[in-house]
mmCIF file of C-alpha atoms and ligand atoms in Angstrom:
data_model
loop_
_atom_site.group_PDB
_atom_site.id
_atom_site.type_symbol
_atom_site.label_atom_id
_atom_site.label_comp_id
_atom_site.label_asym_id
_atom_site.label_seq_id
_atom_site.Cartn_x
_atom_site.Cartn_y
_atom_site.Cartn_z
ATOM 1 C CA UNK A 22 142.869 6.609 -112.124
ATOM 2 C CA UNK A 23 144.969 7.935 -109.264
ATOM 3 C CA UNK A 24 148.397 6.457 -108.815
ATOM 4 C CA UNK A 25 148.915 7.576 -105.246
ATOM 5 C CA UNK A 26 147.378 10.426 -103.286
ATOM 6 C CA UNK A 27 146.835 11.956 -99.882
ATOM 7 C CA UNK A 28 143.226 12.743 -99.099
ATOM 8 C CA UNK A 29 142.724 15.273 -96.301
ATOM 9 C CA UNK A 30 139.331 15.517 -94.649
ATOM 10 C CA UNK A 31 138.849 19.155 -93.659
ATOM 11 C CA UNK A 32 135.613 18.292 -91.835
ATOM 12 C CA UNK A 33 137.750 16.132 -89.537
ATOM 13 C CA UNK A 34 140.125 19.060 -88.962
ATOM 14 C CA UNK A 35 137.184 21.322 -88.112
ATOM 15 C CA UNK A 36 135.695 18.695 -85.814
ATOM 16 C CA UNK A 37 139.013 18.284 -83.995
ATOM 17 C CA UNK A 38 139.568 22.018 -83.560
ATOM 18 C CA UNK A 39 136.039 22.470 -82.189
ATOM 19 C CA UNK A 40 136.355 19.456 -79.882
ATOM 20 C CA UNK A 41 139.743 20.508 -78.510
ATOM 21 C CA UNK A 42 138.762 24.133 -78.076
ATOM 22 C CA UNK A 43 135.675 23.105 -76.137
ATOM 23 C CA UNK A 44 137.671 20.637 -74.043
ATOM 24 C CA UNK A 45 140.365 23.153 -73.121
ATOM 25 C CA UNK A 46 138.193 26.240 -72.683
ATOM 26 C CA UNK A 47 141.086 28.625 -73.374
ATOM 27 C CA UNK A 48 142.521 30.394 -76.420
ATOM 28 C CA UNK A 49 143.284 27.829 -79.128
ATOM 29 C CA UNK A 50 146.594 28.250 -80.938
ATOM 30 C CA UNK A 51 146.471 25.760 -83.791
ATOM 31 C CA UNK A 52 149.939 24.694 -84.929
ATOM 32 C CA UNK A 53 150.229 24.399 -88.713
ATOM 33 C CA UNK A 54 154.024 24.203 -89.087
ATOM 34 C CA UNK A 55 155.688 21.783 -91.494
ATOM 35 C CA UNK A 56 152.920 22.134 -94.078
ATOM 36 C CA UNK A 57 150.349 21.439 -91.380
ATOM 37 C CA UNK A 58 152.108 18.204 -90.401
ATOM 38 C CA UNK A 59 151.967 17.087 -94.024
ATOM 39 C CA UNK A 60 148.265 17.919 -94.455
ATOM 40 C CA UNK A 61 148.750 21.152 -96.445
ATOM 41 C CA UNK A 62 149.303 24.548 -94.805
ATOM 42 C CA UNK A 63 146.723 26.773 -96.445
ATOM 43 C CA UNK A 64 143.646 24.521 -96.620
ATOM 44 C CA UNK A 65 144.219 23.351 -93.049
ATOM 45 C CA UNK A 66 144.802 26.906 -91.811
ATOM 46 C CA UNK A 67 141.527 28.037 -93.384
ATOM 47 C CA UNK A 68 139.581 25.081 -91.994
ATOM 48 C CA UNK A 69 141.040 25.559 -88.529
ATOM 49 C CA UNK A 70 140.010 29.209 -88.539
ATOM 50 C CA UNK A 71 136.510 28.304 -89.729
ATOM 51 C CA UNK A 72 136.219 25.968 -86.742
ATOM 52 C CA UNK A 73 137.255 28.609 -84.221
ATOM 53 C CA UNK A 74 141.036 28.432 -83.940
ATOM 54 C CA UNK A 75 141.863 31.776 -82.304
ATOM 55 C CA UNK A 76 145.509 31.810 -83.354
ATOM 56 C CA UNK A 77 147.708 29.989 -85.837
ATOM 57 C CA UNK A 78 151.326 29.106 -85.128
ATOM 58 C CA UNK A 79 154.223 28.061 -87.326
ATOM 59 C CA UNK A 80 157.931 27.582 -86.745
ATOM 60 C CA UNK A 81 159.609 29.702 -89.423
ATOM 61 C CA UNK A 82 159.269 33.087 -91.107
ATOM 62 C CA UNK A 83 158.850 31.347 -94.493
ATOM 63 C CA UNK A 84 155.748 29.708 -93.131
ATOM 64 C CA UNK A 85 154.577 33.068 -91.785
ATOM 65 C CA UNK A 86 155.005 34.602 -95.229
ATOM 66 C CA UNK A 87 152.970 31.858 -96.898
ATOM 67 C CA UNK A 88 150.050 32.467 -94.531
ATOM 68 C CA UNK A 89 150.155 36.242 -94.869
ATOM 69 C CA UNK A 90 150.434 36.038 -98.682
ATOM 70 C CA UNK A 91 147.343 33.818 -98.605
ATOM 71 C CA UNK A 92 145.543 36.708 -96.932
ATOM 72 C CA UNK A 93 145.487 35.490 -93.368
ATOM 73 C CA UNK A 94 145.734 38.625 -91.238
ATOM 74 C CA UNK A 95 144.760 37.164 -87.870
ATOM 75 C CA UNK A 96 146.873 36.331 -84.822
ATOM 76 C CA UNK A 97 149.955 34.391 -85.783
ATOM 77 C CA UNK A 98 152.864 33.139 -83.676
ATOM 78 C CA UNK A 99 156.276 31.991 -84.889
ATOM 79 C CA UNK A 100 159.267 30.735 -82.916
ATOM 80 C CA UNK A 101 162.318 29.698 -84.860
ATOM 81 C CA UNK A 102 164.831 32.155 -86.280
ATOM 82 C CA UNK A 103 168.578 32.441 -86.701
ATOM 83 C CA UNK A 104 170.916 35.442 -86.381
ATOM 84 C CA UNK A 105 170.524 37.840 -89.313
ATOM 85 C CA UNK A 106 166.911 36.885 -89.929
ATOM 86 C CA UNK A 107 164.863 39.477 -91.818
ATOM 87 C CA UNK A 108 162.206 40.548 -89.309
ATOM 88 C CA UNK A 109 160.883 43.661 -91.053
ATOM 89 C CA UNK A 110 158.031 42.068 -92.995
ATOM 90 C CA UNK A 111 156.883 40.020 -90.025
ATOM 91 C CA UNK A 112 156.835 43.150 -87.839
ATOM 92 C CA UNK A 113 154.860 45.063 -90.477
ATOM 93 C CA UNK A 114 152.469 42.121 -90.730
ATOM 94 C CA UNK A 115 151.738 42.113 -86.980
ATOM 95 C CA UNK A 116 153.215 38.678 -86.431
ATOM 96 C CA UNK A 117 154.099 37.584 -82.906
ATOM 97 C CA UNK A 118 157.814 36.832 -82.942
ATOM 98 C CA UNK A 119 159.261 34.628 -80.242
ATOM 99 C CA UNK A 120 162.560 35.643 -78.677
ATOM 100 C CA UNK A 121 164.859 33.137 -76.975
ATOM 101 C CA UNK A 122 167.736 35.444 -76.034
ATOM 102 C CA UNK A 123 168.940 38.987 -75.415
ATOM 103 C CA UNK A 124 170.788 38.864 -78.747
ATOM 104 C CA UNK A 125 167.566 38.075 -80.553
ATOM 105 C CA UNK A 126 165.751 40.881 -78.735
ATOM 106 C CA UNK A 127 168.514 43.247 -79.843
ATOM 107 C CA UNK A 128 167.953 42.222 -83.468
ATOM 108 C CA UNK A 129 164.208 42.658 -83.156
ATOM 109 C CA UNK A 130 164.739 46.099 -81.607
ATOM 110 C CA UNK A 131 166.865 47.131 -84.578
ATOM 111 C CA UNK A 132 164.264 45.846 -87.026
ATOM 112 C CA UNK A 133 161.400 47.566 -85.199
ATOM 113 C CA UNK A 134 163.336 50.830 -85.263
ATOM 114 C CA UNK A 135 163.979 50.370 -88.974
ATOM 115 C CA UNK A 136 160.339 49.598 -89.740
ATOM 116 C CA UNK A 137 159.101 52.356 -87.471
ATOM 117 C CA UNK A 138 156.387 50.365 -85.745
ATOM 118 C CA UNK A 139 156.541 48.385 -82.524
ATOM 119 C CA UNK A 140 156.934 44.635 -82.864
ATOM 120 C CA UNK A 141 154.880 42.036 -81.048
ATOM 121 C CA UNK A 142 157.160 39.766 -79.064
ATOM 122 C CA UNK A 143 156.560 36.617 -77.075
ATOM 123 C CA UNK A 144 159.252 35.390 -74.717
ATOM 124 C CA UNK A 145 160.226 31.762 -74.547
ATOM 125 C CA UNK A 146 161.678 30.520 -71.301
ATOM 126 C CA UNK A 147 163.343 27.140 -71.135
ATOM 127 C CA UNK A 148 161.869 25.238 -68.202
ATOM 128 C CA UNK A 149 163.633 21.930 -68.778
ATOM 129 C CA UNK A 150 163.214 20.741 -72.343
ATOM 130 C CA UNK A 151 166.698 22.211 -72.802
ATOM 131 C CA UNK A 152 165.983 23.089 -76.415
ATOM 132 C CA UNK A 153 164.917 26.604 -77.450
ATOM 133 C CA UNK A 154 164.239 29.448 -75.054
ATOM 134 C CA UNK A 155 166.190 31.323 -72.433
ATOM 135 C CA UNK A 156 167.934 29.085 -69.914
ATOM 136 C CA UNK A 157 167.008 29.622 -66.296
ATOM 137 C CA UNK A 158 170.357 31.267 -65.554
ATOM 138 C CA UNK A 159 169.555 33.868 -68.247
ATOM 139 C CA UNK A 160 165.955 34.595 -67.291
ATOM 140 C CA UNK A 161 166.685 37.806 -65.383
ATOM 141 C CA UNK A 162 168.761 39.605 -68.049
ATOM 142 C CA UNK A 163 166.429 38.280 -70.762
ATOM 143 C CA UNK A 164 163.238 39.455 -69.074
ATOM 144 C CA UNK A 165 164.854 42.766 -68.078
ATOM 145 C CA UNK A 166 165.867 43.396 -71.687
ATOM 146 C CA UNK A 167 162.318 42.554 -72.772
ATOM 147 C CA UNK A 168 160.874 45.040 -70.307
ATOM 148 C CA UNK A 169 163.384 47.737 -71.296
ATOM 149 C CA UNK A 170 162.533 47.263 -74.973
ATOM 150 C CA UNK A 171 158.864 47.550 -74.154
ATOM 151 C CA UNK A 172 159.484 50.807 -72.279
ATOM 152 C CA UNK A 173 161.553 52.067 -75.203
ATOM 153 C CA UNK A 174 158.637 51.386 -77.551
ATOM 154 C CA UNK A 175 160.386 48.685 -79.576
ATOM 155 C CA UNK A 176 157.685 46.127 -78.897
ATOM 156 C CA UNK A 177 154.854 44.975 -76.777
ATOM 157 C CA UNK A 178 155.489 41.724 -74.926
ATOM 158 C CA UNK A 179 152.334 39.813 -75.818
ATOM 159 C CA UNK A 180 153.162 36.413 -74.396
ATOM 160 C CA UNK A 181 155.425 34.258 -72.280
ATOM 161 C CA UNK A 182 155.644 30.578 -72.956
ATOM 162 C CA UNK A 183 157.520 27.352 -72.591
ATOM 163 C CA UNK A 184 157.364 23.800 -73.934
ATOM 164 C CA UNK A 185 157.142 20.451 -72.161
ATOM 165 C CA UNK A 186 159.477 17.516 -72.702
ATOM 166 C CA UNK A 187 157.297 14.641 -71.464
ATOM 167 C CA UNK A 188 153.686 15.723 -71.848
ATOM 168 C CA UNK A 189 152.830 12.390 -73.492
ATOM 169 C CA UNK A 190 153.788 10.669 -70.201
ATOM 170 C CA UNK A 191 151.414 12.328 -67.738
ATOM 171 C CA UNK A 192 153.053 10.701 -64.690
ATOM 172 C CA UNK A 193 156.559 11.792 -65.635
ATOM 173 C CA UNK A 194 158.034 14.003 -62.878
ATOM 174 C CA UNK A 195 159.417 16.425 -65.489
ATOM 175 C CA UNK A 196 155.880 17.753 -66.055
ATOM 176 C CA UNK A 197 155.468 19.049 -62.504
ATOM 177 C CA UNK A 198 159.049 20.315 -62.454
ATOM 178 C CA UNK A 199 158.626 22.216 -65.712
ATOM 179 C CA UNK A 200 155.317 23.679 -64.675
ATOM 180 C CA UNK A 201 156.818 24.868 -61.364
ATOM 181 C CA UNK A 202 159.692 26.437 -63.285
ATOM 182 C CA UNK A 203 157.227 28.110 -65.638
ATOM 183 C CA UNK A 204 155.365 29.588 -62.668
ATOM 184 C CA UNK A 205 158.703 30.912 -61.358
ATOM 185 C CA UNK A 206 159.409 32.549 -64.719
ATOM 186 C CA UNK A 207 155.941 34.124 -64.773
ATOM 187 C CA UNK A 208 156.430 35.478 -61.263
ATOM 188 C CA UNK A 209 159.802 36.923 -62.221
ATOM 189 C CA UNK A 210 158.354 38.513 -65.359
ATOM 190 C CA UNK A 211 155.534 40.022 -63.360
ATOM 191 C CA UNK A 212 157.950 41.391 -60.761
ATOM 192 C CA UNK A 213 159.820 43.116 -63.594
ATOM 193 C CA UNK A 214 156.629 44.749 -64.834
ATOM 194 C CA UNK A 215 155.799 42.460 -67.782
ATOM 195 C CA UNK A 216 152.079 41.834 -68.256
ATOM 196 C CA UNK A 217 151.639 39.607 -71.298
ATOM 197 C CA UNK A 218 148.166 38.637 -72.543
ATOM 198 C CA UNK A 219 149.037 35.019 -73.181
ATOM 199 C CA UNK A 220 150.869 32.561 -70.967
ATOM 200 C CA UNK A 221 151.082 29.145 -72.538
ATOM 201 C CA UNK A 222 152.805 25.847 -71.900
ATOM 202 C CA UNK A 223 150.727 22.983 -73.300
ATOM 203 C CA UNK A 224 151.131 21.103 -76.580
ATOM 204 C CA UNK A 225 148.500 18.574 -77.701
ATOM 205 C CA UNK A 226 149.284 15.978 -75.053
ATOM 206 C CA UNK A 227 149.291 18.477 -72.189
ATOM 207 C CA UNK A 228 146.224 20.290 -73.538
ATOM 208 C CA UNK A 229 144.324 16.997 -73.310
ATOM 209 C CA UNK A 230 145.908 15.333 -70.290
ATOM 210 C CA UNK A 231 146.984 18.172 -67.990
ATOM 211 C CA UNK A 232 144.217 20.726 -67.406
ATOM 212 C CA UNK A 233 146.370 22.683 -64.958
ATOM 213 C CA UNK A 234 148.865 23.367 -67.781
ATOM 214 C CA UNK A 235 146.340 25.168 -70.006
ATOM 215 C CA UNK A 236 146.961 28.700 -68.628
ATOM 216 C CA UNK A 237 145.620 31.287 -71.132
ATOM 217 C CA UNK A 238 146.184 29.261 -74.288
ATOM 218 C CA UNK A 239 147.202 25.880 -75.644
ATOM 219 C CA UNK A 240 149.398 25.191 -78.689
ATOM 220 C CA UNK A 241 147.818 22.228 -80.379
ATOM 221 C CA UNK A 242 149.404 20.573 -83.385
ATOM 222 C CA UNK A 243 149.077 16.824 -83.690
ATOM 223 C CA UNK A 244 145.613 16.456 -82.164
ATOM 224 C CA UNK A 245 144.272 18.919 -84.753
ATOM 225 C CA UNK A 246 144.982 16.253 -87.335
ATOM 226 C CA UNK A 247 143.123 13.624 -85.325
ATOM 227 C CA UNK A 248 146.168 11.685 -84.214
ATOM 228 C CA UNK A 249 146.797 10.619 -80.646
ATOM 229 C CA UNK A 250 149.578 12.646 -78.988
ATOM 230 C CA UNK A 251 149.821 10.135 -76.134
ATOM 231 C CA UNK A 252 149.315 6.652 -77.546
ATOM 232 C CA UNK A 253 148.751 4.140 -74.792
ATOM 233 C CA UNK A 254 147.381 6.725 -72.343
ATOM 234 C CA UNK A 255 143.643 6.350 -71.871
ATOM 235 C CA UNK A 256 141.860 9.646 -72.561
ATOM 236 C CA UNK A 257 139.107 8.924 -75.084
ATOM 237 C CA UNK A 258 139.191 12.331 -76.715
ATOM 238 C CA UNK A 259 136.873 12.263 -79.714
ATOM 239 C CA UNK A 260 139.337 12.987 -82.522
ATOM 240 C CA UNK A 261 139.054 12.055 -86.180
ATOM 241 C CA UNK A 262 142.135 11.270 -88.285
ATOM 242 C CA UNK A 263 142.159 13.715 -91.183
ATOM 243 C CA UNK A 264 144.631 11.991 -93.490
ATOM 244 C CA UNK A 265 144.065 8.985 -95.731
ATOM 245 C CA UNK A 266 146.886 7.851 -97.991
ATOM 246 C CA UNK A 267 145.704 5.775 -100.917
ATOM 247 C CA UNK A 268 147.013 4.307 -104.147
ATOM 248 C CA UNK A 269 145.963 1.859 -106.802
ATOM 249 C CA UNK A 270 147.599 -1.499 -107.412
ATOM 250 C CA UNK A 271 149.845 -1.216 -110.445
ATOM 251 C CA UNK A 272 150.230 -4.966 -111.001
ATOM 252 C CA UNK A 273 149.337 -8.316 -109.438
ATOM 253 C CA UNK A 274 151.476 -11.386 -110.005
ATOM 254 C CA UNK A 275 151.913 -14.984 -108.961
ATOM 255 C CA UNK A 276 154.832 -16.182 -106.820
ATOM 256 C CA UNK A 277 155.902 -19.768 -106.358
ATOM 257 C CA UNK A 278 157.123 -21.118 -103.025
ATOM 258 C CA UNK A 279 160.767 -20.136 -102.713
ATOM 259 C CA UNK A 280 160.524 -16.982 -104.853
ATOM 260 C CA UNK A 281 162.285 -14.104 -103.091
ATOM 261 C CA UNK A 282 161.264 -10.502 -103.711
ATOM 262 C CA UNK A 283 162.572 -6.951 -103.954
ATOM 263 C CA UNK A 284 166.116 -5.674 -103.312
ATOM 264 C CA UNK A 285 168.258 -7.942 -101.214
ATOM 265 C CA UNK A 286 165.688 -10.726 -101.440
ATOM 266 C CA UNK A 287 164.764 -10.091 -97.808
ATOM 267 C CA UNK A 288 161.519 -12.070 -98.043
ATOM 268 C CA UNK A 289 160.917 -15.448 -99.630
ATOM 269 C CA UNK A 290 157.445 -16.792 -100.305
ATOM 270 C CA UNK A 291 156.961 -19.826 -98.040
ATOM 271 C CA UNK A 292 154.227 -21.092 -100.329
ATOM 272 C CA UNK A 293 152.544 -20.219 -103.577
ATOM 273 C CA UNK A 294 151.007 -16.743 -103.242
ATOM 274 C CA UNK A 295 150.203 -13.551 -105.111
ATOM 275 C CA UNK A 296 151.757 -10.136 -104.643
ATOM 276 C CA UNK A 297 150.563 -6.669 -105.551
ATOM 277 C CA UNK A 298 152.718 -3.737 -106.586
ATOM 278 C CA UNK A 299 151.850 -0.482 -104.788
ATOM 279 C CA UNK A 300 153.157 2.586 -106.653
ATOM 280 C CA UNK A 301 154.568 4.585 -103.720
ATOM 281 C CA UNK A 302 157.880 4.148 -101.968
ATOM 282 C CA UNK A 303 160.380 5.904 -99.773
ATOM 283 C CA UNK A 304 160.391 8.900 -102.106
ATOM 284 C CA UNK A 305 156.766 9.277 -100.998
ATOM 285 C CA UNK A 306 157.760 8.909 -97.345
ATOM 286 C CA UNK A 307 157.040 5.204 -96.914
ATOM 287 C CA UNK A 308 159.828 4.362 -94.455
ATOM 288 C CA UNK A 309 162.389 1.762 -95.521
ATOM 289 C CA UNK A 310 162.292 0.772 -91.841
ATOM 290 C CA UNK A 311 158.804 -0.553 -92.642
ATOM 291 C CA UNK A 312 160.185 -3.215 -94.970
ATOM 292 C CA UNK A 313 158.601 -6.562 -94.054
ATOM 293 C CA UNK A 314 156.751 -4.794 -91.206
ATOM 294 C CA UNK A 315 154.127 -2.386 -92.537
ATOM 295 C CA UNK A 316 150.575 -3.338 -93.309
ATOM 296 C CA UNK A 317 148.131 -1.727 -95.729
ATOM 297 C CA UNK A 318 144.514 -2.376 -96.741
ATOM 298 C CA UNK A 319 143.845 -3.740 -100.202
ATOM 299 C CA UNK A 320 140.168 -3.617 -101.095
ATOM 300 C CA UNK A 321 139.383 -3.355 -97.368
ATOM 301 C CA UNK A 322 141.543 -6.310 -96.334
ATOM 302 C CA UNK A 323 144.679 -5.997 -94.186
ATOM 303 C CA UNK A 324 147.779 -7.085 -96.118
ATOM 304 C CA UNK A 325 151.465 -7.278 -95.206
ATOM 305 C CA UNK A 326 154.204 -5.363 -96.991
ATOM 306 C CA UNK A 327 156.840 -7.904 -98.071
ATOM 307 C CA UNK A 328 160.430 -7.309 -99.054
ATOM 308 C CA UNK A 329 162.327 -4.055 -98.949
ATOM 309 C CA UNK A 330 160.491 -0.759 -99.513
ATOM 310 C CA UNK A 331 161.853 0.725 -102.768
ATOM 311 C CA UNK A 332 162.081 4.335 -103.890
ATOM 312 C CA UNK A 333 158.917 4.252 -106.003
ATOM 313 C CA UNK A 334 157.073 1.140 -104.940
ATOM 314 C CA UNK A 335 156.368 -1.517 -102.362
ATOM 315 C CA UNK A 336 155.052 -5.068 -102.630
ATOM 316 C CA UNK A 337 152.185 -6.530 -100.623
ATOM 317 C CA UNK A 338 151.295 -10.158 -100.030
ATOM 318 C CA UNK A 339 147.826 -10.855 -101.417
ATOM 319 C CA UNK A 340 147.763 -14.437 -100.107
ATOM 320 C CA UNK A 341 146.688 -15.991 -103.391
ATOM 321 C CA UNK A 342 143.901 -13.506 -104.120
ATOM 322 C CA UNK A 343 144.000 -11.806 -107.480
ATOM 323 C CA UNK A 344 142.317 -8.417 -107.209
ATOM 324 C CA UNK A 345 142.661 -6.596 -110.509
ATOM 325 C CA UNK A 346 145.306 -3.969 -111.086
ATOM 326 C CA UNK A 347 143.693 -0.650 -110.191
ATOM 327 C CA UNK A 348 142.239 -2.002 -106.933
ATOM 328 C CA UNK A 349 142.358 0.524 -104.103
ATOM 329 C CA UNK A 350 145.135 0.313 -101.539
ATOM 330 C CA UNK A 351 144.864 2.392 -98.383
ATOM 331 C CA UNK A 352 148.337 2.759 -96.952
ATOM 332 C CA UNK A 353 147.029 4.290 -93.755
ATOM 333 C CA UNK A 354 144.089 6.372 -92.616
ATOM 334 C CA UNK A 355 141.368 6.583 -89.995
ATOM 335 C CA UNK A 356 140.686 3.259 -88.240
ATOM 336 C CA UNK A 357 138.173 0.898 -89.859
ATOM 337 C CA UNK A 358 137.692 -1.137 -93.037
ATOM 338 C CA UNK A 359 140.926 -3.042 -92.594
ATOM 339 C CA UNK A 360 142.994 0.134 -92.590
ATOM 340 C CA UNK A 361 146.277 0.582 -90.784
ATOM 341 C CA UNK A 362 146.621 3.907 -88.961
ATOM 342 C CA UNK A 363 149.535 6.336 -88.877
ATOM 343 C CA UNK A 364 150.102 5.050 -85.350
ATOM 344 C CA UNK A 365 150.289 1.433 -86.635
ATOM 345 C CA UNK A 366 152.882 2.555 -89.162
ATOM 346 C CA UNK A 367 154.835 4.417 -86.492
ATOM 347 C CA UNK A 368 154.936 1.342 -84.276
ATOM 348 C CA UNK A 369 155.989 -0.866 -87.184
ATOM 349 C CA UNK A 370 158.849 1.499 -88.035
ATOM 350 C CA UNK A 371 160.020 2.412 -84.544
ATOM 351 C CA UNK A 372 159.009 6.059 -84.902
ATOM 352 C CA UNK A 373 156.167 8.408 -83.919
ATOM 353 C CA UNK A 374 152.934 9.187 -85.733
ATOM 354 C CA UNK A 375 154.115 12.802 -86.150
ATOM 355 C CA UNK A 376 156.940 11.647 -88.401
ATOM 356 C CA UNK A 377 154.764 9.350 -90.482
ATOM 357 C CA UNK A 378 152.278 12.061 -91.534
ATOM 358 C CA UNK A 379 154.823 14.879 -91.790
ATOM 359 C CA UNK A 380 157.106 12.945 -94.147
ATOM 360 C CA UNK A 381 154.481 11.368 -96.349
ATOM 361 C CA UNK A 382 154.155 13.089 -99.716
ATOM 362 C CA UNK A 383 156.851 13.098 -102.354
ATOM 363 C CA UNK A 384 155.191 12.647 -105.723
ATOM 364 C CA UNK A 385 151.746 11.993 -104.303
ATOM 365 C CA UNK A 386 149.024 14.480 -105.101
ATOM 366 C CA UNK A 387 146.922 15.940 -102.322
ATOM 367 C CA UNK A 388 143.152 16.209 -102.452
ATOM 368 C CA UNK A 389 140.739 17.761 -99.971
ATOM 369 C CA UNK A 390 137.275 16.777 -98.898
ATOM 370 C CA UNK A 391 135.011 19.070 -96.896
ATOM 371 C CA UNK A 392 136.223 22.193 -98.685
ATOM 372 C CA UNK A 393 133.882 25.141 -98.136
ATOM 373 C CA UNK A 394 133.108 27.434 -101.022
HETATM 374 C C1 PLP B 417 155.355 21.578 -82.691
HETATM 375 C C2 PLP B 417 155.152 22.362 -81.463
HETATM 376 C C3 PLP B 417 153.914 22.369 -80.807
HETATM 377 C C4 PLP B 417 152.780 21.436 -81.168
HETATM 378 O O1 PLP B 417 153.028 20.179 -80.577
HETATM 379 P P1 PLP B 417 151.981 18.989 -80.711
HETATM 380 O O2 PLP B 417 152.546 17.931 -79.852
HETATM 381 O O3 PLP B 417 151.966 18.611 -82.156
HETATM 382 O O4 PLP B 417 150.676 19.509 -80.256
HETATM 383 C C5 PLP B 417 153.740 23.248 -79.753
HETATM 384 N N1 PLP B 417 154.740 24.067 -79.362
HETATM 385 C C6 PLP B 417 155.951 24.048 -79.954
HETATM 386 C C7 PLP B 417 157.009 24.946 -79.465
HETATM 387 C C8 PLP B 417 156.209 23.194 -81.001
HETATM 388 O O5 PLP B 417 157.427 23.176 -81.566
#
């Protein structure tokens, strides 16, 4: 008996890391932020390393701590901090911090002085995403401060990087513009005496679709989990979805024509039918936006979610069939056997596959297959 669970296939993660690393032919930075996109930070991090991931990357220092506490001592990049952040432990633990500004470099310098060892710092330049990173008008003072701090022994600048806005649209003009800007930033850094080991620009979509954006390394998140970072763009990369979300039917009941179901009575049975109760709802990350739109597989057959998604449960139309309570429901997973995919769910809900897998969870348990002893 398993009410509702997430099953993560670590063999699929390993396969994806190997495939992507081979495809790109450069240093693989596997992105495991946000609990490995909902797949579980530590098991995924271990599997990725087993398959050859050269680096791991996360967003926050909390995530850094979790990996280091688990005993991971290898190369690790992080990129999201706020003023007053406690850098000391990360510096002691040889973590690559990312700086976005002179102010942040000043804080890192103070922490490195306090700790008494040089930090490792990567510099993020904003090339047009207009999110994190130093804006073009600040590049010169930012890179000069980085070089001065290196000369003062506060840190070694180990990388320079940026992030693309439209990598999932390979023909979008922003890609060429951002890459040209990145090359300008690299030239400026070099002219100021910075010689970082790693220059990187590509996320999953660019790693797959834009070979010229691979530089020394790629930062691959989504594709690691076997999901398509550019749905609708033909690339045929051999990826395997790692996540299957499954539950067991809690109850099956008969509806008469005209019976309306769930909150707000948003769906009315047009004819006599049966419905099944699936014990997972928006508290588990099943989007309310998927009400009357999502599909799931019940005993290998595609079935429609009817009525509003509730906090703990959703209802599916069984079309008059009466599978017993306890019958397996696959909410989404790898394609095949009637299953919907995370991408199908994203399309049904007007969102992206990233959000579907990252938010799924709540009270569901997680189980791993392909675990190595
Ligand atoms: C999340 C993130 C990535 C990974 O992006 P994917 O599209 O999942 O491959 C890479 N770089 C940065 C800065 C990110 O925030």
